[in-house]
Tab-separated table of C-alpha atoms (C1' of nucleotides) in Angstrom:
chain	number	residue	atom	x	y	z
D	1	MET	CA	94.511	88.792	84.427
D	2	SER	CA	93.071	91.702	85.991
D	3	ILE	CA	95.160	94.270	84.282
D	4	ARG	CA	92.838	94.121	81.440
D	5	PHE	CA	89.853	94.479	83.654
D	6	ALA	CA	91.424	97.498	85.702
D	7	LEU	CA	91.845	99.001	82.265
D	8	LEU	CA	88.440	98.202	81.198
D	9	SER	CA	87.241	100.017	84.695
D	10	LEU	CA	88.890	102.775	84.315
D	11	LEU	CA	88.121	103.675	80.569
D	12	SER	CA	84.282	102.741	81.611
D	13	GLY	CA	84.302	106.574	83.025
D	14	ARG	CA	85.205	107.972	79.809
D	15	GLU	CA	87.456	107.474	76.911
D	16	MET	CA	91.303	108.550	76.896
D	17	THR	CA	94.461	108.173	75.309
D	18	GLY	CA	97.048	105.818	76.008
D	19	TYR	CA	98.893	108.636	78.057
D	20	GLU	CA	96.184	109.855	79.755
D	21	VAL	CA	95.206	106.204	80.827
D	22	SER	CA	98.681	105.679	82.235
D	23	GLN	CA	98.636	109.163	84.161
D	24	GLN	CA	94.934	108.484	85.303
D	25	PHE	CA	95.693	105.208	86.213
D	26	GLY	CA	98.419	106.099	88.791
D	27	ARG	CA	95.817	108.452	90.508
D	28	SER	CA	92.943	106.257	91.050
D	29	VAL	CA	92.985	102.575	89.776
D	30	ALA	CA	96.562	102.086	90.861
D	31	HIS	CA	95.324	102.400	94.670
D	32	VAL	CA	93.579	98.857	94.098
D	33	TRP	CA	95.757	97.627	91.449
D	34	HIS	CA	99.219	98.795	90.551
D	35	ALA	CA	100.804	98.356	86.977
D	36	PRO	CA	103.597	100.032	84.993
D	37	ASP	CA	103.355	101.830	81.837
D	38	SER	CA	105.140	98.578	80.265
D	39	GLN	CA	101.964	96.470	81.098
D	40	ILE	CA	99.654	99.248	80.305
D	41	TYR	CA	100.394	100.130	76.561
D	42	PRO	CA	100.720	96.403	75.066
D	43	GLU	CA	97.387	95.697	77.217
D	44	LEU	CA	95.485	98.653	75.833
D	45	ARG	CA	96.760	97.216	72.362
D	46	ARG	CA	95.546	93.604	72.891
D	47	LEU	CA	92.210	94.885	74.376
D	48	ALA	CA	91.679	96.823	71.091
D	49	ASP	CA	92.926	93.813	69.052
D	50	GLU	CA	90.135	91.599	70.621
D	51	GLY	CA	87.497	94.341	69.968
D	52	LEU	CA	86.950	95.501	73.790
D	53	LEU	CA	88.197	98.725	73.006
D	54	ASP	CA	87.797	101.020	70.225
D	55	VAL	CA	90.857	103.077	68.809
D	56	GLU	CA	91.074	106.294	67.250
D	57	GLU	CA	94.321	107.760	65.983
D	58	VAL	CA	94.353	111.321	66.776
D	59	ASP	CA	96.965	113.172	64.540
D	60	ASP	CA	97.544	116.439	66.168
D	61	GLY	CA	100.070	117.180	63.538
D	62	ALA	CA	103.353	117.719	65.520
D	63	ARG	CA	103.296	115.472	68.328
D	64	ALA	CA	103.807	111.829	68.011
D	65	ALA	CA	100.085	110.215	67.125
D	66	LYS	CA	98.511	109.513	69.986
D	67	LYS	CA	95.550	106.755	70.312
D	68	ARG	CA	92.319	107.524	71.731
D	69	TYR	CA	90.251	104.786	73.761
D	70	ARG	CA	86.829	104.016	74.191
D	71	VAL	CA	85.292	101.013	75.797
D	72	THR	CA	83.051	99.079	73.405
D	73	ASP	CA	79.879	96.881	74.135
D	74	ALA	CA	81.742	93.815	74.190
D	75	GLY	CA	84.107	95.555	76.557
D	76	LEU	CA	81.526	96.565	79.040
D	77	SER	CA	79.833	92.981	78.661
D	78	ALA	CA	83.180	91.437	79.520
D	79	LEU	CA	83.542	93.751	82.550
D	80	ARG	CA	80.267	92.757	83.622
D	81	ASP	CA	81.183	89.292	83.040
D	82	TRP	CA	84.358	89.462	85.377
D	83	LEU	CA	82.372	91.034	87.880
D	84	ALA	CA	79.696	88.139	88.197
D	85	GLU	CA	82.659	85.516	88.080
D	86	PRO	CA	83.663	84.131	91.684
D	87	THR	CA	86.909	85.906	92.519
D	88	PRO	CA	89.663	83.481	93.242
D	89	GLY	CA	90.844	83.409	96.806
D	90	ARG	CA	93.816	85.430	97.208
D	91	ARG	CA	97.053	83.718	98.389
D	92	GLN	CA	99.038	84.448	101.246
D	93	ARG	CA	102.478	86.018	100.125
D	94	ASP	CA	103.751	89.085	102.151
D	95	PRO	CA	107.377	89.068	102.485
D	96	ALA	CA	107.062	91.061	105.570
D	97	TYR	CA	105.121	88.222	107.339
D	98	LEU	CA	107.403	85.661	106.194
D	99	LYS	CA	110.416	87.714	107.573
D	100	ALA	CA	108.530	88.243	110.905
D	101	ALA	CA	107.953	84.666	111.499
D	102	TYR	CA	111.586	83.993	111.297
D	103	PHE	CA	113.154	86.950	113.186
D	104	GLU	CA	114.682	84.378	115.231
D	105	TRP	CA	117.350	84.132	112.730
D	106	THR	CA	118.373	87.878	113.008
D	107	THR	CA	119.086	90.295	115.687
D	108	THR	CA	116.312	92.482	117.704
D	109	ALA	CA	117.866	95.242	115.926
D	110	THR	CA	117.362	94.349	112.381
D	111	ALA	CA	114.157	93.119	113.227
D	112	ARG	CA	113.128	96.656	114.356
D	113	GLU	CA	114.700	98.203	111.123
D	114	ARG	CA	112.083	95.659	109.138
D	115	LEU	CA	109.106	96.923	111.308
D	116	GLN	CA	110.026	100.588	111.249
D	117	GLU	CA	110.028	100.061	107.274
D	118	HIS	CA	106.954	98.385	107.381
D	119	LEU	CA	105.595	101.098	109.705
D	120	ASP	CA	106.608	103.884	107.428
D	121	PHE	CA	105.610	102.251	103.996
D	122	HIS	CA	102.137	101.565	105.430
D	123	ALA	CA	101.546	104.955	107.100
D	124	GLU	CA	102.379	106.934	103.729
D	125	GLN	CA	99.962	104.533	102.070
D	126	GLN	CA	97.425	105.230	104.687
D	127	ARG	CA	97.830	108.697	104.129
D	128	MET	CA	97.506	108.626	100.332
D	129	LEU	CA	94.508	106.456	100.523
D	130	GLU	CA	92.904	108.881	103.001
D	131	GLU	CA	93.267	111.798	100.700
D	132	ALA	CA	91.882	109.677	97.780
D	133	ARG	CA	88.994	108.715	99.784
D	134	ALA	CA	88.139	112.074	101.078
D	135	THR	CA	88.305	113.484	97.521
D	136	LEU	CA	85.768	110.544	96.391
D	137	LEU	CA	83.648	111.402	99.329
D	138	ASP	CA	83.177	115.260	98.580
D	139	ARG	CA	83.316	114.237	95.015
D	140	SER	CA	86.086	116.763	94.026
D	141	HIS	CA	88.208	113.480	92.514
D	142	PRO	CA	88.642	114.538	88.786
D	143	THR	CA	88.481	111.122	87.260
D	144	LEU	CA	85.174	110.564	89.487
D	145	ARG	CA	83.716	113.942	88.534
D	146	ARG	CA	84.019	112.952	84.638
D	147	ARG	CA	82.612	109.772	85.242
D	148	LEU	CA	79.466	111.062	87.404
D	149	GLU	CA	78.816	113.683	84.588
D	150	ARG	CA	77.538	110.792	82.505
D	151	TYR	CA	74.844	109.504	84.907
D	152	PRO	CA	71.764	110.857	86.392
D	153	ALA	CA	71.971	112.500	89.881
D	154	SER	CA	70.035	109.714	91.316
D	155	GLU	CA	72.966	106.998	90.544
D	156	HIS	CA	75.585	109.357	91.897
D	157	GLU	CA	75.274	107.924	95.372
D	158	ARG	CA	75.469	104.255	94.402
D	159	ILE	CA	78.511	104.948	92.317
D	160	VAL	CA	80.459	106.773	94.756
D	161	ALA	CA	79.264	104.544	97.988
D	162	TRP	CA	80.972	101.575	96.499
D	163	LYS	CA	84.096	103.368	95.661
D	164	VAL	CA	84.405	105.032	99.175
D	165	PHE	CA	83.514	101.242	100.752
D	166	ALA	CA	86.627	100.045	98.709
D	167	TYR	CA	88.755	102.906	99.746
D	168	ASP	CA	87.529	102.485	103.534
D	169	GLY	CA	88.911	98.712	103.405
D	170	LEU	CA	92.004	99.883	101.700
D	171	VAL	CA	92.650	102.527	104.678
D	172	ASP	CA	91.693	100.234	107.408
D	173	ALA	CA	94.104	97.616	105.997
D	174	ALA	CA	97.022	100.195	105.792
D	175	ALA	CA	96.153	101.024	109.551
D	176	ARG	CA	96.237	97.577	110.620
D	177	GLU	CA	99.616	97.233	109.090
D	178	VAL	CA	100.698	100.198	110.817
D	179	ALA	CA	99.258	98.936	114.298
D	180	TRP	CA	100.914	95.497	113.653
D	181	ALA	CA	104.473	97.001	113.171
D	182	ARG	CA	103.991	98.939	116.085
D	183	ARG	CA	102.878	95.919	118.151
D	184	GLY	CA	105.943	94.489	116.774
D	185	LEU	CA	108.384	97.348	117.810
D	186	GLU	CA	106.975	96.986	121.426
D	187	LEU	CA	107.963	93.411	121.538
D	188	ALA	CA	111.211	94.131	120.321
D	189	ASP	CA	111.631	96.398	123.305
D	190	ARG	CA	110.386	93.443	125.550
D	191	LEU	CA	112.647	91.096	123.887
D	192	GLY	CA	115.936	93.139	124.682
D	193	ASP	CA	119.011	93.233	122.463
D	194	GLY	CA	118.735	89.474	121.967
D	195	LEU	CA	122.334	88.654	123.111
D	196	GLY	CA	122.733	85.311	124.194
D	197	ASP	CA	123.174	81.755	122.705
D	198	GLY	CA	120.285	82.031	120.304
D	199	PRO	CA	119.963	81.358	116.375
D	200	ALA	CA	120.522	85.071	115.796
D	201	ALA	CA	123.976	84.813	117.449
D	202	GLY	CA	124.942	82.435	114.900
D	203	ARG	CA	125.252	79.171	116.916
D	204	GLN	CA	123.491	76.115	116.596
D	205	ALA	CA	122.902	73.474	119.126
X	1	MET	CA	112.356	84.979	94.955
X	2	SER	CA	111.164	84.912	98.586
X	3	ILE	CA	110.258	80.886	97.934
X	4	ARG	CA	113.670	80.146	98.678
X	5	PHE	CA	113.847	82.030	101.503
X	6	ALA	CA	110.773	80.087	102.847
X	7	LEU	CA	112.279	76.944	102.171
X	8	LEU	CA	115.395	78.184	103.962
X	9	SER	CA	113.299	79.233	106.908
X	10	LEU	CA	111.587	75.968	106.802
X	11	LEU	CA	114.659	73.989	106.850
X	12	SER	CA	116.436	76.002	109.689
X	13	GLY	CA	114.266	73.850	111.977
X	14	ARG	CA	115.514	70.760	111.126
X	15	GLU	CA	116.611	68.390	108.066
X	16	MET	CA	113.922	67.066	105.933
X	17	THR	CA	113.260	65.086	102.655
X	18	GLY	CA	111.628	66.951	99.959
X	19	TYR	CA	108.424	65.211	100.591
X	20	GLU	CA	108.152	66.417	104.242
X	21	VAL	CA	109.122	69.704	102.957
X	22	SER	CA	106.193	69.712	100.771
X	23	GLN	CA	104.009	68.233	103.512
X	24	GLN	CA	105.283	70.561	106.364
X	25	PHE	CA	105.281	73.418	104.067
X	26	GLY	CA	101.517	73.288	103.828
X	27	ARG	CA	101.123	73.156	107.756
X	28	SER	CA	103.373	75.857	108.509
X	29	VAL	CA	105.310	78.482	106.151
X	30	ALA	CA	102.306	78.379	103.688
X	31	HIS	CA	100.208	80.423	106.000
X	32	VAL	CA	102.743	83.168	105.356
X	33	TRP	CA	103.728	81.993	101.936
X	34	HIS	CA	102.040	79.765	99.720
X	35	ALA	CA	103.690	77.461	97.031
X	36	PRO	CA	102.796	74.398	95.111
X	37	ASP	CA	104.866	71.375	94.797
X	38	SER	CA	105.720	72.342	91.431
X	39	GLN	CA	107.711	75.180	92.702
X	40	ILE	CA	109.134	73.704	95.749
X	41	TYR	CA	110.953	70.611	94.317
X	42	PRO	CA	112.858	72.384	91.401
X	43	GLU	CA	113.637	75.315	93.799
X	44	LEU	CA	115.269	72.638	96.528
X	45	ARG	CA	117.450	71.236	93.769
X	46	ARG	CA	118.486	74.783	92.712
X	47	LEU	CA	119.255	75.750	96.227
X	48	ALA	CA	121.483	72.342	96.610
X	49	ASP	CA	123.225	73.248	93.408
X	50	GLU	CA	124.051	76.736	94.714
X	51	GLY	CA	125.471	75.077	97.884
X	52	LEU	CA	122.757	76.617	100.362
X	53	LEU	CA	121.420	73.110	101.102
X	54	ASP	CA	123.153	69.741	101.677
X	55	VAL	CA	121.537	66.999	99.936
X	56	GLU	CA	121.917	63.351	100.875
X	57	GLU	CA	120.205	60.526	98.822
X	58	VAL	CA	118.166	58.396	101.243
X	59	ASP	CA	118.008	54.902	99.523
X	60	ASP	CA	115.731	52.952	101.744
X	61	GLY	CA	115.718	49.992	99.427
X	62	ALA	CA	112.304	49.604	97.943
X	63	ARG	CA	110.876	52.964	97.714
X	64	ALA	CA	111.951	55.887	95.226
X	65	ALA	CA	115.360	57.520	96.278
X	66	LYS	CA	114.465	60.121	98.651
X	67	LYS	CA	116.648	63.305	99.322
X	68	ARG	CA	117.488	64.655	102.692
X	69	TYR	CA	118.299	68.470	102.630
X	70	ARG	CA	119.811	70.202	105.606
X	71	VAL	CA	120.654	73.968	105.582
X	72	THR	CA	124.475	74.451	104.936
X	73	ASP	CA	126.330	77.414	106.726
X	74	ALA	CA	125.964	79.419	103.431
X	75	GLY	CA	122.685	78.839	103.508
X	76	LEU	CA	121.999	80.285	106.980
X	77	SER	CA	124.092	83.259	106.090
X	78	ALA	CA	121.918	83.774	103.170
X	79	LEU	CA	118.995	83.712	105.090
X	80	ARG	CA	120.116	86.334	107.426
X	81	ASP	CA	121.325	88.680	104.850
X	82	TRP	CA	117.513	88.484	103.433
X	83	LEU	CA	116.194	89.277	107.040
X	84	ALA	CA	118.666	92.350	106.852
X	85	GLU	CA	117.697	93.420	103.585
X	86	PRO	CA	114.998	96.042	102.951
X	87	THR	CA	111.855	94.511	102.434
X	88	PRO	CA	110.390	95.805	99.052
X	89	GLY	CA	106.987	97.786	99.485
X	90	ARG	CA	104.224	95.527	98.764
X	91	ARG	CA	102.015	96.353	95.626
X	92	GLN	CA	98.126	96.667	96.086
X	93	ARG	CA	96.828	93.985	94.269
X	94	ASP	CA	93.831	92.444	95.423
X	95	PRO	CA	90.893	91.663	92.788
X	96	ALA	CA	88.270	91.680	95.495
X	97	TYR	CA	88.946	95.499	95.951
X	98	LEU	CA	89.183	96.033	92.397
X	99	LYS	CA	85.790	94.777	91.799
X	100	ALA	CA	84.101	96.291	94.818
X	101	ALA	CA	85.259	99.769	93.547
X	102	TYR	CA	83.731	99.203	90.228
X	103	PHE	CA	80.372	97.534	91.840
X	104	GLU	CA	78.470	100.219	89.946
X	105	TRP	CA	78.568	98.103	86.862
X	106	THR	CA	76.811	95.092	88.255
X	107	THR	CA	73.465	94.314	90.427
X	108	THR	CA	73.437	94.809	93.990
X	109	ALA	CA	72.830	91.078	94.003
X	110	THR	CA	75.978	90.252	92.142
X	111	ALA	CA	77.838	92.529	94.473
X	112	ARG	CA	76.348	90.504	97.114
X	113	GLU	CA	77.689	87.158	96.225
X	114	ARG	CA	81.330	88.537	95.768
X	115	LEU	CA	80.987	90.056	99.153
X	116	GLN	CA	79.756	86.900	100.847
X	117	GLU	CA	82.334	84.995	98.953
X	118	HIS	CA	85.037	87.178	100.613
X	119	LEU	CA	83.648	86.799	103.895
X	120	ASP	CA	83.149	83.280	103.762
X	121	PHE	CA	86.850	82.746	102.455
X	122	HIS	CA	88.602	85.054	105.072
X	123	ALA	CA	86.491	83.661	107.661
X	124	GLU	CA	87.759	80.180	107.109
X	125	GLN	CA	91.211	81.856	106.893
X	126	GLN	CA	90.656	83.206	110.059
X	127	ARG	CA	89.596	79.932	111.600
X	128	MET	CA	92.943	78.222	110.385
X	129	LEU	CA	95.255	80.686	111.421
X	130	GLU	CA	93.693	80.879	115.077
X	131	GLU	CA	94.163	77.259	115.301
X	132	ALA	CA	97.643	77.569	114.046
X	133	ARG	CA	98.399	80.667	116.374
X	134	ALA	CA	97.138	78.562	119.399
X	135	THR	CA	99.492	75.364	118.570
X	136	LEU	CA	102.225	77.872	118.530
X	137	LEU	CA	101.383	79.565	121.899
X	138	ASP	CA	101.122	76.161	124.023
X	139	ARG	CA	104.293	74.708	121.731
X	140	SER	CA	102.240	71.997	120.533
X	141	HIS	CA	102.917	72.641	116.876
X	142	PRO	CA	104.793	69.792	115.820
X	143	THR	CA	107.322	71.636	113.441
X	144	LEU	CA	107.787	74.174	115.994
X	145	ARG	CA	108.675	71.535	118.768
X	146	ARG	CA	111.415	69.802	116.717
X	147	ARG	CA	112.689	73.327	116.232
X	148	LEU	CA	112.723	74.179	119.711
X	149	GLU	CA	114.311	70.949	121.001
X	150	ARG	CA	117.555	72.338	119.259
X	151	TYR	CA	117.817	75.354	121.383
X	152	PRO	CA	118.196	76.091	125.154
X	153	ALA	CA	114.767	76.758	126.923
X	154	SER	CA	115.999	80.288	127.179
X	155	GLU	CA	115.787	80.963	123.690
X	156	HIS	CA	112.384	79.301	123.366
X	157	GLU	CA	110.510	82.408	124.479
X	158	ARG	CA	111.870	84.903	121.891
X	159	ILE	CA	111.403	82.211	119.004
X	160	VAL	CA	107.945	81.607	119.817
X	161	ALA	CA	106.963	85.228	120.292
X	162	TRP	CA	108.019	86.186	116.778
X	163	LYS	CA	106.001	83.569	115.208
X	164	VAL	CA	102.864	84.266	117.438
X	165	PHE	CA	103.666	87.762	116.501
X	166	ALA	CA	103.286	87.011	112.890
X	167	TYR	CA	100.360	84.947	113.218
X	168	ASP	CA	98.449	87.568	115.265
X	169	GLY	CA	98.942	89.951	112.104
X	170	LEU	CA	97.562	87.554	109.824
X	171	VAL	CA	94.413	86.574	111.960
X	172	ASP	CA	93.879	90.432	112.460
X	173	ALA	CA	94.216	91.072	108.735
X	174	ALA	CA	91.647	87.898	107.913
X	175	ALA	CA	89.197	89.367	110.552
X	176	ARG	CA	89.541	92.680	108.996
X	177	GLU	CA	88.634	91.231	105.620
X	178	VAL	CA	85.597	89.453	107.193
X	179	ALA	CA	84.324	92.910	108.730
X	180	TRP	CA	84.861	94.582	105.465
X	181	ALA	CA	82.787	92.320	103.629
X	182	ARG	CA	80.310	92.726	106.270
X	183	ARG	CA	80.322	96.273	106.029
X	184	GLY	CA	79.597	95.846	102.215
X	185	LEU	CA	76.656	93.575	102.764
X	186	GLU	CA	75.148	96.265	105.042
X	187	LEU	CA	75.971	98.694	102.103
X	188	ALA	CA	74.089	96.597	99.699
X	189	ASP	CA	71.253	96.327	102.047
X	190	ARG	CA	70.916	100.010	101.964
X	191	LEU	CA	71.407	100.545	98.102
X	192	GLY	CA	68.630	98.187	97.569
X	193	ASP	CA	68.061	96.193	94.570
X	194	GLY	CA	69.822	98.664	92.252
X	195	LEU	CA	66.804	98.862	89.669
X	196	GLY	CA	66.776	101.993	87.945
X	197	ASP	CA	69.040	104.013	85.181
X	198	GLY	CA	72.363	103.133	86.432
X	199	PRO	CA	75.208	101.762	84.632
X	200	ALA	CA	74.206	98.481	86.253
X	201	ALA	CA	71.177	98.510	83.954
X	202	GLY	CA	73.104	98.399	81.008
X	203	ARG	CA	72.183	101.908	79.848
X	204	GLN	CA	74.684	104.572	79.138
X	205	ALA	CA	74.215	108.290	79.275
Z	1	DT	C1'	119.815	125.212	76.575
Z	2	DT	C1'	118.224	122.161	79.404
Z	3	DT	C1'	114.753	120.106	81.902
Z	4	DG	C1'	110.391	117.957	82.052
Z	5	DA	C1'	106.017	116.702	80.280
Z	6	DC	C1'	104.158	114.378	76.136
Z	7	DA	C1'	103.519	109.703	73.852
Z	8	DT	C1'	104.575	105.047	72.946
Z	9	DG	C1'	106.415	101.210	73.291
Z	10	DT	C1'	110.084	96.304	73.000
Z	11	DA	C1'	113.355	93.044	74.974
Z	12	DA	C1'	114.799	90.133	78.464
Z	13	DT	C1'	113.948	87.949	82.608
Z	14	DG	C1'	111.782	86.375	86.258
Z	15	DA	C1'	108.172	84.394	89.068
Z	16	DG	C1'	104.022	81.590	89.697
Z	17	DT	C1'	100.082	78.637	87.872
Z	18	DT	C1'	98.073	74.451	85.898
Z	19	DA	C1'	98.145	70.404	84.153
Z	20	DC	C1'	100.344	66.370	83.645
Z	21	DA	C1'	104.011	62.061	84.384
Z	22	DT	C1'	105.474	58.057	86.708
Z	23	DG	C1'	105.667	54.170	89.691
Z	24	DA	C1'	105.973	51.955	94.344
Z	25	DT	C1'	103.887	50.656	98.802
Z	26	DT	C1'	100.789	50.570	102.239
Z	27	DT	C1'	96.299	50.292	104.083
Z	28	DC	C1'	91.457	49.014	103.611
C	1	DG	C1'	91.532	45.026	94.106
C	2	DA	C1'	91.281	49.698	94.965
C	3	DA	C1'	92.532	53.849	97.097
C	4	DA	C1'	95.523	56.581	99.730
C	5	DT	C1'	100.046	58.104	100.602
C	6	DC	C1'	104.691	58.259	99.498
C	7	DA	C1'	108.070	60.385	96.313
C	8	DT	C1'	109.690	63.273	92.739
C	9	DG	C1'	109.305	66.049	89.149
C	10	DT	C1'	108.702	68.204	84.106
C	11	DA	C1'	106.298	71.342	80.477
C	12	DA	C1'	103.719	74.723	78.767
C	13	DC	C1'	101.955	78.929	79.599
C	14	DT	C1'	100.650	83.164	81.766
C	15	DC	C1'	101.726	87.310	84.388
C	16	DA	C1'	104.757	90.856	85.923
C	17	DT	C1'	108.908	93.288	86.649
C	18	DT	C1'	113.076	95.823	84.995
C	19	DA	C1'	115.794	98.081	81.982
C	20	DC	C1'	116.073	100.390	77.961
C	21	DA	C1'	114.629	103.033	73.682
C	22	DT	C1'	112.780	106.948	70.933
C	23	DG	C1'	111.630	111.437	69.694
C	24	DT	C1'	108.738	116.049	70.145
C	25	DC	C1'	107.329	120.303	72.192
C	26	DA	C1'	106.871	123.742	75.696
C	27	DA	C1'	108.581	126.392	79.537
C	28	DA	C1'	112.163	128.231	82.448
DNA sequence: TTTGACATGTAATGAGTTACATGATTTC
DNA sequence: GAAATCATGTAACTCATTACATGTCAAA
């Protein structure tokens, strides 16, 4: 259900067409909440149907009719209500950890592959997040700039501070995953090639 | 799709009835992969239908007929194949971070509530995970004990090491969430009560 | 002339959640 | 006699994923 609030959050910065939303989404909110186009467009329509967004058909003649969305007062108030609601505790559900806990069933070589994969993925995530964090800090992030323009300078620090805080957490999380995978690779080294009688060898007692 | 592998993983330790699975699940695998009963029972049946589990109806007279499940060779090989598959990269999707990035739309007091909630939740998670990790390390964890009994002592280290490694990562992750929430509370202190012209006050430029 | 960006989706499927249903037995 | 534990699910729903569908315009 958060997809709608991710969209309201993004649109709270400025009005956008559906296409812009789908583009901007990837460059900003997606770092905290991923969603594909096939979820974005229908949800925009639903939000409009419920009066949380205003739609304006922008017919620029030639091109396909685009729609410009703007958050309504009802939309803002839904956003505030959501922020004021307790956040349901997140369920543990990461396949990488599930696999790791049962690496006994595979060879050390395979475990190493999975860990290297994990390392590469989160190192790349970390890089992207650090980059985004930097453009927030120096206020060069385009979506943020447009957002700040609407508020007095006295508010800017507060707005930026929370976003940087969120990104700090994400960068840390990615770095932690990288470190974990590294420790796993070291453990693989210590365990050696796993030859022997173990479950990994396919024999059971 | 990981629910089936979570079940195969658990049952790879020893055979169990559906009820035992649902109980043990909560005490072991659930730390890495949460699932409610309503997902467990139907999935056990599906796994049996596909030949990855053997079922034996245990009719102990009085009680309702229980079913004892045992992993088949096909089941073990499915488990190994899954471990050998690349793990799809995880999507960023934590409502706590989404909210934090848009705390500008609420008061500092509300932000503080959300952060305290986050802190409490993950502190409790950390406590539980540390406890579980300790019982793995000293081999007193009942599910682990039964598992180890089936293998020669030379294999024990390897089996335990990966599990402890997985739990290490989870403990770290929980600790990191706690630390993040703490930094957020400090930020809330620095930002003060957020009175003023900001979006949180309900006025837009 | 082909590629890529613009622009908006639908359809089918799969995964996960919540709430409910049922009845026996053991323990207090 | 009531409550907890044993034992197994179904049904309805929401949420998310994957794959596909359609067509225009601008630039190389």
